[in-house]
Structures are given as structure tokens and as C-alpha cells.
Amino acid sequence: MTDHRGKILLVDDDKFFLKVLSDAFRDAGFEVVTAPDGLAGVQAFSEHLPDAVISDLVMPRMGGVSTCLEISRLAGDRDPVIVLLTSMFQGAPHEHQEPEMGAKVHIPKSTKPLDIVIIVEQLLDRKRRGAGAA
């Protein structure tokens, strides 16, 4: 199937989690690009221009907040969906009106990979509908 549902950039230093999340997005029909830390994530964003970025919060070399802020700056008007995964809070995924710590959406890292995929699909669908209505 060559008709991808979108391109996702996953940034996380946890290799196992990265694999599990990559598999979940690929199974849902997304093209997946991965990066092992924030610096590599920013570079991968520039090269691949994904529709959504999902970044871990705590990583070596460049943390999630700096990564998300830098990607937002580089993206300019493209405005990709940026999600921050964090184990610092529990509870439901939370969406902010204005980006907080570089991302409008914060998802607990304990969230099941399939649920993360569903949340990102909904965000991308809403963004596409919003862009079409403008």
C-alpha cells in the first residue's frame, strides 16, 4: 500500500519504545521516521518534513522541550502536529490552546501505543478538515 496516511517522526532514546510505537504507526498505514535524540530529531524533521512529530520529554543531547520548540521554529507556517510524551504526569492526554513546552498536546508515556496512534490520527484529521475549511 503506497497511499500513506501521513508521515510521522518519532523521537525517543528508548529503543524498545521507539520500535513498539513505530510498529503501531506503520500498522495503521503511516510512513515512520525515527530519531534517537532531539538533535537527530530536529535534523530528521528538516530532511523529511513529517505531518506529525512525537517526542519524548527526557532525552540526552537535546530534551523534548528544546526539540519541540526548535521544530516549531523550523516548521514556520507548516505547523505540524507536535506531541510531547512525558512520564512526568499521569492521567488523560491533554491538549493546550497555545503550545506548552513546545507542544500543544501532551500524552503520558504510559499510554498504549495504539491509543497514541488514534490520538494522532484524530489530530491530523482535524487539522486537515480545518485547513480545508479556511
Coordinates of N, CA and C in Angstrom, one line a residue:
M1 N 0.8 -1.2 0.0 CA 0.0 0.0 0.0 C 0.9 1.2 0.0
T2 N 0.9 2.0 -1.1 CA 1.7 3.2 -1.1 C 1.0 4.4 -0.7
D3 N -0.3 4.4 -0.5 CA -1.0 5.5 -0.1 C -0.9 5.7 1.4
H4 N 0.1 6.4 1.8 CA 0.3 6.6 3.3 C -0.7 7.6 3.8
R5 N -1.0 7.4 5.1 CA -1.9 8.3 5.8 C -1.2 9.5 6.3
G6 N 0.1 9.6 6.1 CA 0.8 10.7 6.6 C 2.2 10.2 7.0
K7 N 3.1 11.2 7.3 CA 4.4 10.8 7.8 C 4.6 11.3 9.2
I8 N 5.1 10.4 10.0 CA 5.3 10.6 11.4 C 6.8 10.6 11.8
L9 N 7.2 11.5 12.6 CA 8.6 11.5 13.1 C 8.5 11.1 14.6
L10 N 9.1 10.1 15.0 CA 9.2 9.6 16.4 C 10.6 9.9 17.0
V11 N 10.7 10.6 18.1 CA 11.9 11.0 18.7 C 12.0 10.4 20.1
D12 N 12.8 9.5 20.3 CA 12.9 8.9 21.7 C 14.2 8.1 21.8
D13 N 14.9 8.2 23.0 CA 16.1 7.5 23.2 C 15.9 6.0 23.7
D14 N 14.6 5.7 23.9 CA 14.3 4.3 24.4 C 14.0 3.5 23.1
K15 N 15.0 2.6 22.8 CA 14.9 1.9 21.5 C 13.7 1.0 21.5
F16 N 13.4 0.3 22.6 CA 12.3 -0.6 22.6 C 10.9 0.2 22.4
F17 N 10.8 1.3 23.1 CA 9.5 2.0 23.0 C 9.4 2.6 21.5
L18 N 10.5 3.0 21.0 CA 10.6 3.5 19.6 C 10.1 2.5 18.6
K19 N 10.6 1.2 18.8 CA 10.2 0.1 17.9 C 8.7 -0.2 18.1
V20 N 8.2 -0.3 19.3 CA 6.8 -0.6 19.5 C 5.9 0.5 18.9
L21 N 6.3 1.8 19.1 CA 5.5 2.9 18.6 C 5.6 2.9 17.1
S22 N 6.8 2.7 16.5 CA 6.9 2.7 15.1 C 6.0 1.6 14.4
D23 N 6.1 0.4 15.0 CA 5.2 -0.7 14.5 C 3.8 -0.3 14.5
A24 N 3.3 0.3 15.6 CA 1.9 0.7 15.7 C 1.5 1.7 14.6
F25 N 2.4 2.7 14.4 CA 2.1 3.7 13.3 C 2.1 3.0 11.9
R26 N 3.1 2.2 11.7 CA 3.2 1.5 10.4 C 2.0 0.6 10.1
D27 N 1.6 -0.1 11.2 CA 0.4 -1.0 11.0 C -0.8 -0.1 10.7
A28 N -0.9 1.1 11.1 CA -2.0 2.0 10.8 C -1.9 2.7 9.5
G29 N -0.8 2.4 8.7 CA -0.7 2.9 7.4 C 0.2 4.2 7.3
F30 N 0.9 4.6 8.4 CA 1.7 5.8 8.3 C 3.1 5.4 7.9
E31 N 3.8 6.4 7.3 CA 5.2 6.3 7.0 C 5.9 6.8 8.3
V32 N 6.9 6.1 8.7 CA 7.5 6.4 10.0 C 9.0 6.7 9.8
V33 N 9.4 7.9 10.5 CA 10.9 8.2 10.5 C 11.2 8.3 12.0
T34 N 12.3 7.7 12.4 CA 12.7 7.8 13.8 C 14.0 8.5 14.1
A35 N 14.2 9.0 15.3 CA 15.4 9.6 15.7 C 15.7 9.3 17.2
P36 N 17.0 9.0 17.5 CA 17.3 8.6 18.9 C 17.4 9.7 19.9
D37 N 17.4 10.9 19.5 CA 17.5 12.0 20.4 C 17.0 13.3 19.7
G38 N 17.0 14.4 20.5 CA 16.4 15.6 20.0 C 17.2 16.2 18.8
L39 N 18.5 16.2 18.9 CA 19.4 16.8 17.8 C 19.1 16.0 16.5
A40 N 19.1 14.7 16.6 CA 18.8 13.9 15.4 C 17.4 14.1 15.0
G41 N 16.5 14.4 15.9 CA 15.1 14.6 15.6 C 14.9 15.9 14.8
V42 N 15.6 17.0 15.2 CA 15.5 18.2 14.5 C 16.0 18.1 13.1
Q43 N 17.1 17.3 13.0 CA 17.7 17.1 11.6 C 16.7 16.3 10.8
A44 N 16.1 15.2 11.4 CA 15.2 14.4 10.6 C 14.0 15.2 10.2
F45 N 13.5 16.1 11.1 CA 12.4 17.0 10.7 C 12.7 17.8 9.4
S46 N 13.9 18.4 9.4 CA 14.3 19.2 8.3 C 14.4 18.4 7.0
E47 N 14.8 17.1 7.1 CA 15.0 16.3 5.9 C 13.7 15.7 5.4
H48 N 12.8 15.3 6.3 CA 11.6 14.6 5.9 C 10.3 15.3 6.0
L49 N 10.3 16.5 6.7 CA 9.1 17.3 6.8 C 7.8 16.5 7.1
P50 N 7.8 15.8 8.3 CA 6.6 15.0 8.6 C 5.4 15.8 8.9
D51 N 4.2 15.1 8.9 CA 3.0 15.7 9.3 C 2.8 15.9 10.8
A52 N 3.4 14.9 11.5 CA 3.3 15.0 13.0 C 4.7 14.6 13.6
V53 N 5.0 15.1 14.7 CA 6.2 14.8 15.5 C 5.8 14.4 16.9
I54 N 6.3 13.2 17.3 CA 6.0 12.8 18.7 C 7.4 12.6 19.3
S55 N 7.6 13.4 20.4 CA 8.9 13.4 21.0 C 8.8 13.1 22.5
D56 N 9.7 12.3 23.0 CA 9.9 12.0 24.4 C 10.3 13.3 25.1
L57 N 10.1 13.4 26.4 CA 10.4 14.6 27.1 C 11.9 14.6 27.5
V58 N 12.3 13.5 28.1 CA 13.6 13.4 28.7 C 14.5 12.6 27.8
M59 N 15.5 13.2 27.2 CA 16.5 12.6 26.3 C 17.9 13.2 26.4
P60 N 18.9 12.4 26.1 CA 20.3 13.0 26.1 C 20.4 14.0 24.9
R61 N 21.5 14.8 25.0 CA 21.9 15.8 24.0 C 20.9 16.9 23.8
M62 N 19.6 16.7 23.6 CA 18.6 17.7 23.5 C 17.3 17.2 24.0
G63 N 16.7 17.8 25.0 CA 15.5 17.3 25.5 C 14.3 17.6 24.7
G64 N 13.1 17.0 25.1 CA 11.9 17.1 24.3 C 11.4 18.6 24.1
V65 N 11.5 19.4 25.2 CA 11.0 20.8 25.1 C 11.8 21.5 24.0
S66 N 13.2 21.5 24.1 CA 14.0 22.2 23.1 C 13.8 21.6 21.7
T67 N 13.6 20.3 21.6 CA 13.3 19.7 20.3 C 12.0 20.2 19.7
C68 N 11.0 20.2 20.5 CA 9.7 20.7 20.0 C 9.7 22.2 19.7
L69 N 10.4 23.0 20.5 CA 10.5 24.4 20.2 C 11.3 24.7 18.9
E70 N 12.4 23.9 18.7 CA 13.2 24.1 17.5 C 12.4 23.6 16.3
I71 N 11.7 22.5 16.4 CA 10.9 22.0 15.3 C 9.8 23.0 14.9
S72 N 9.2 23.6 15.9 CA 8.1 24.6 15.7 C 8.7 25.8 14.9
R73 N 9.9 26.2 15.4 CA 10.5 27.4 14.7 C 10.9 27.0 13.3
L74 N 11.5 25.9 13.0 CA 11.8 25.5 11.7 C 10.6 25.3 10.8
A75 N 9.5 24.8 11.4 CA 8.3 24.5 10.6 C 7.6 25.7 10.0
G76 N 7.7 26.8 10.8 CA 7.1 28.1 10.3 C 5.6 27.8 10.1
D77 N 5.1 28.1 8.9 CA 3.7 28.0 8.6 C 3.2 26.6 8.4
R78 N 4.1 25.6 8.3 CA 3.7 24.3 8.0 C 2.9 23.7 9.2
D79 N 3.3 24.1 10.4 CA 2.6 23.8 11.6 C 2.2 22.3 11.8
P80 N 3.2 21.5 11.9 CA 2.9 20.0 12.1 C 2.3 19.8 13.4
V81 N 1.6 18.7 13.6 CA 1.1 18.3 14.9 C 2.3 17.9 15.7
I82 N 2.5 18.5 16.9 CA 3.6 18.2 17.7 C 3.1 17.7 19.1
V83 N 3.5 16.5 19.4 CA 3.1 15.8 20.6 C 4.3 15.5 21.5
L84 N 4.1 15.8 22.8 CA 5.2 15.6 23.8 C 4.8 14.4 24.6
L85 N 5.6 13.4 24.7 CA 5.3 12.2 25.5 C 6.1 12.4 26.8
T86 N 5.4 12.3 27.9 CA 6.0 12.5 29.2 C 5.6 11.5 30.3
S87 N 6.5 11.1 31.1 CA 6.2 10.3 32.2 C 6.1 11.1 33.5
M88 N 6.2 12.5 33.3 CA 6.2 13.4 34.4 C 4.7 13.6 35.0
F89 N 3.7 13.3 34.1 CA 2.4 13.4 34.7 C 1.6 12.2 34.3
Q90 N 0.6 11.8 35.0 CA -0.3 10.7 34.7 C -1.6 11.3 34.3
G91 N -2.5 10.5 33.9 CA -3.8 11.0 33.6 C -4.1 11.0 32.1
A92 N -5.1 11.6 31.7 CA -5.5 11.6 30.3 C -4.6 12.5 29.5
P93 N -4.5 12.2 28.2 CA -3.8 13.1 27.3 C -4.4 14.5 27.4
H94 N -3.6 15.5 27.2 CA -4.1 16.9 27.4 C -3.7 17.8 26.2
E95 N -4.7 18.6 25.8 CA -4.4 19.5 24.7 C -4.4 20.9 25.2
H96 N -3.5 21.7 24.8 CA -3.4 23.1 25.2 C -3.8 24.0 24.0
Q97 N -4.4 25.1 24.3 CA -4.7 26.1 23.2 C -3.4 26.6 22.6
E98 N -2.5 27.0 23.4 CA -1.2 27.5 23.0 C -0.2 26.5 23.3
P99 N 0.9 26.3 22.5 CA 1.9 25.3 22.8 C 2.5 25.5 24.2
E100 N 2.6 24.4 25.0 CA 3.2 24.5 26.3 C 4.4 23.5 26.2
M101 N 5.5 24.0 26.6 CA 6.8 23.2 26.5 C 7.0 22.8 25.0
G102 N 6.6 23.6 24.1 CA 6.8 23.4 22.7 C 5.8 22.5 22.0
A103 N 4.8 22.0 22.7 CA 3.8 21.1 22.1 C 2.4 21.5 22.6
K104 N 1.4 21.4 21.7 CA 0.1 21.6 22.1 C -0.6 20.4 22.8
V105 N 0.0 19.2 22.5 CA -0.6 18.0 23.0 C 0.4 17.3 23.9
H106 N 0.1 17.0 25.1 CA 0.9 16.2 26.0 C 0.2 14.9 26.3
I107 N 1.0 13.8 26.1 CA 0.4 12.4 26.3 C 1.3 11.7 27.3
P108 N 0.7 11.1 28.3 CA 1.5 10.3 29.3 C 2.2 9.2 28.5
K109 N 3.5 8.9 28.9 CA 4.2 7.9 28.2 C 3.6 6.5 28.5
S110 N 2.8 6.4 29.5 CA 2.2 5.1 29.9 C 1.0 4.8 29.0
T111 N 0.6 5.7 28.1 CA -0.5 5.5 27.2 C -0.1 4.4 26.2
K112 N -1.1 3.5 25.9 CA -0.8 2.4 25.0 C -0.5 2.9 23.6
P113 N 0.5 2.3 22.9 CA 0.9 2.8 21.6 C -0.3 2.9 20.6
L114 N -1.3 2.0 20.6 CA -2.4 2.1 19.7 C -3.2 3.3 20.0
D115 N -3.4 3.7 21.3 CA -4.1 4.9 21.7 C -3.4 6.1 21.2
I116 N -2.1 6.1 21.3 CA -1.3 7.3 20.8 C -1.5 7.4 19.3
V117 N -1.6 6.3 18.5 CA -1.8 6.4 17.1 C -3.2 7.0 16.9
I118 N -4.2 6.5 17.6 CA -5.6 7.1 17.5 C -5.7 8.6 17.7
I119 N -5.0 9.0 18.8 CA -5.0 10.4 19.1 C -4.4 11.2 18.0
V120 N -3.2 10.8 17.5 CA -2.5 11.5 16.4 C -3.4 11.5 15.1
E121 N -4.0 10.3 14.8 CA -4.9 10.3 13.7 C -6.0 11.4 13.8
Q122 N -6.6 11.5 15.0 CA -7.7 12.5 15.2 C -7.1 13.9 15.0
L123 N -6.0 14.1 15.6 CA -5.4 15.5 15.4 C -5.1 15.8 14.0
L124 N -4.6 14.9 13.2 CA -4.3 15.1 11.8 C -5.5 15.3 11.0
D125 N -6.6 14.5 11.3 CA -7.8 14.6 10.6 C -8.4 16.0 10.9
R126 N -8.4 16.4 12.1 CA -9.0 17.7 12.5 C -8.2 18.9 11.8
K127 N -6.9 18.7 11.8 CA -6.1 19.7 11.1 C -6.4 19.8 9.6
R128 N -6.5 18.7 9.0 CA -6.8 18.6 7.5 C -8.2 19.2 7.3
R129 N -9.2 18.9 8.1 CA -10.5 19.5 7.9 C -10.5 21.0 8.1
G130 N -9.7 21.4 9.1 CA -9.6 22.9 9.4 C -9.0 23.6 8.3
A131 N -7.9 23.0 7.7 CA -7.2 23.6 6.6 C -8.1 23.7 5.3
G132 N -9.0 22.7 5.2 CA -9.9 22.7 4.0 C -11.0 23.7 4.2
A133 N -11.4 24.0 5.4 CA -12.5 25.0 5.6 C -12.0 26.4 5.6
A134 N -10.8 26.6 5.7 CA -10.2 28.0 5.7 C -10.4 28.8 4.4

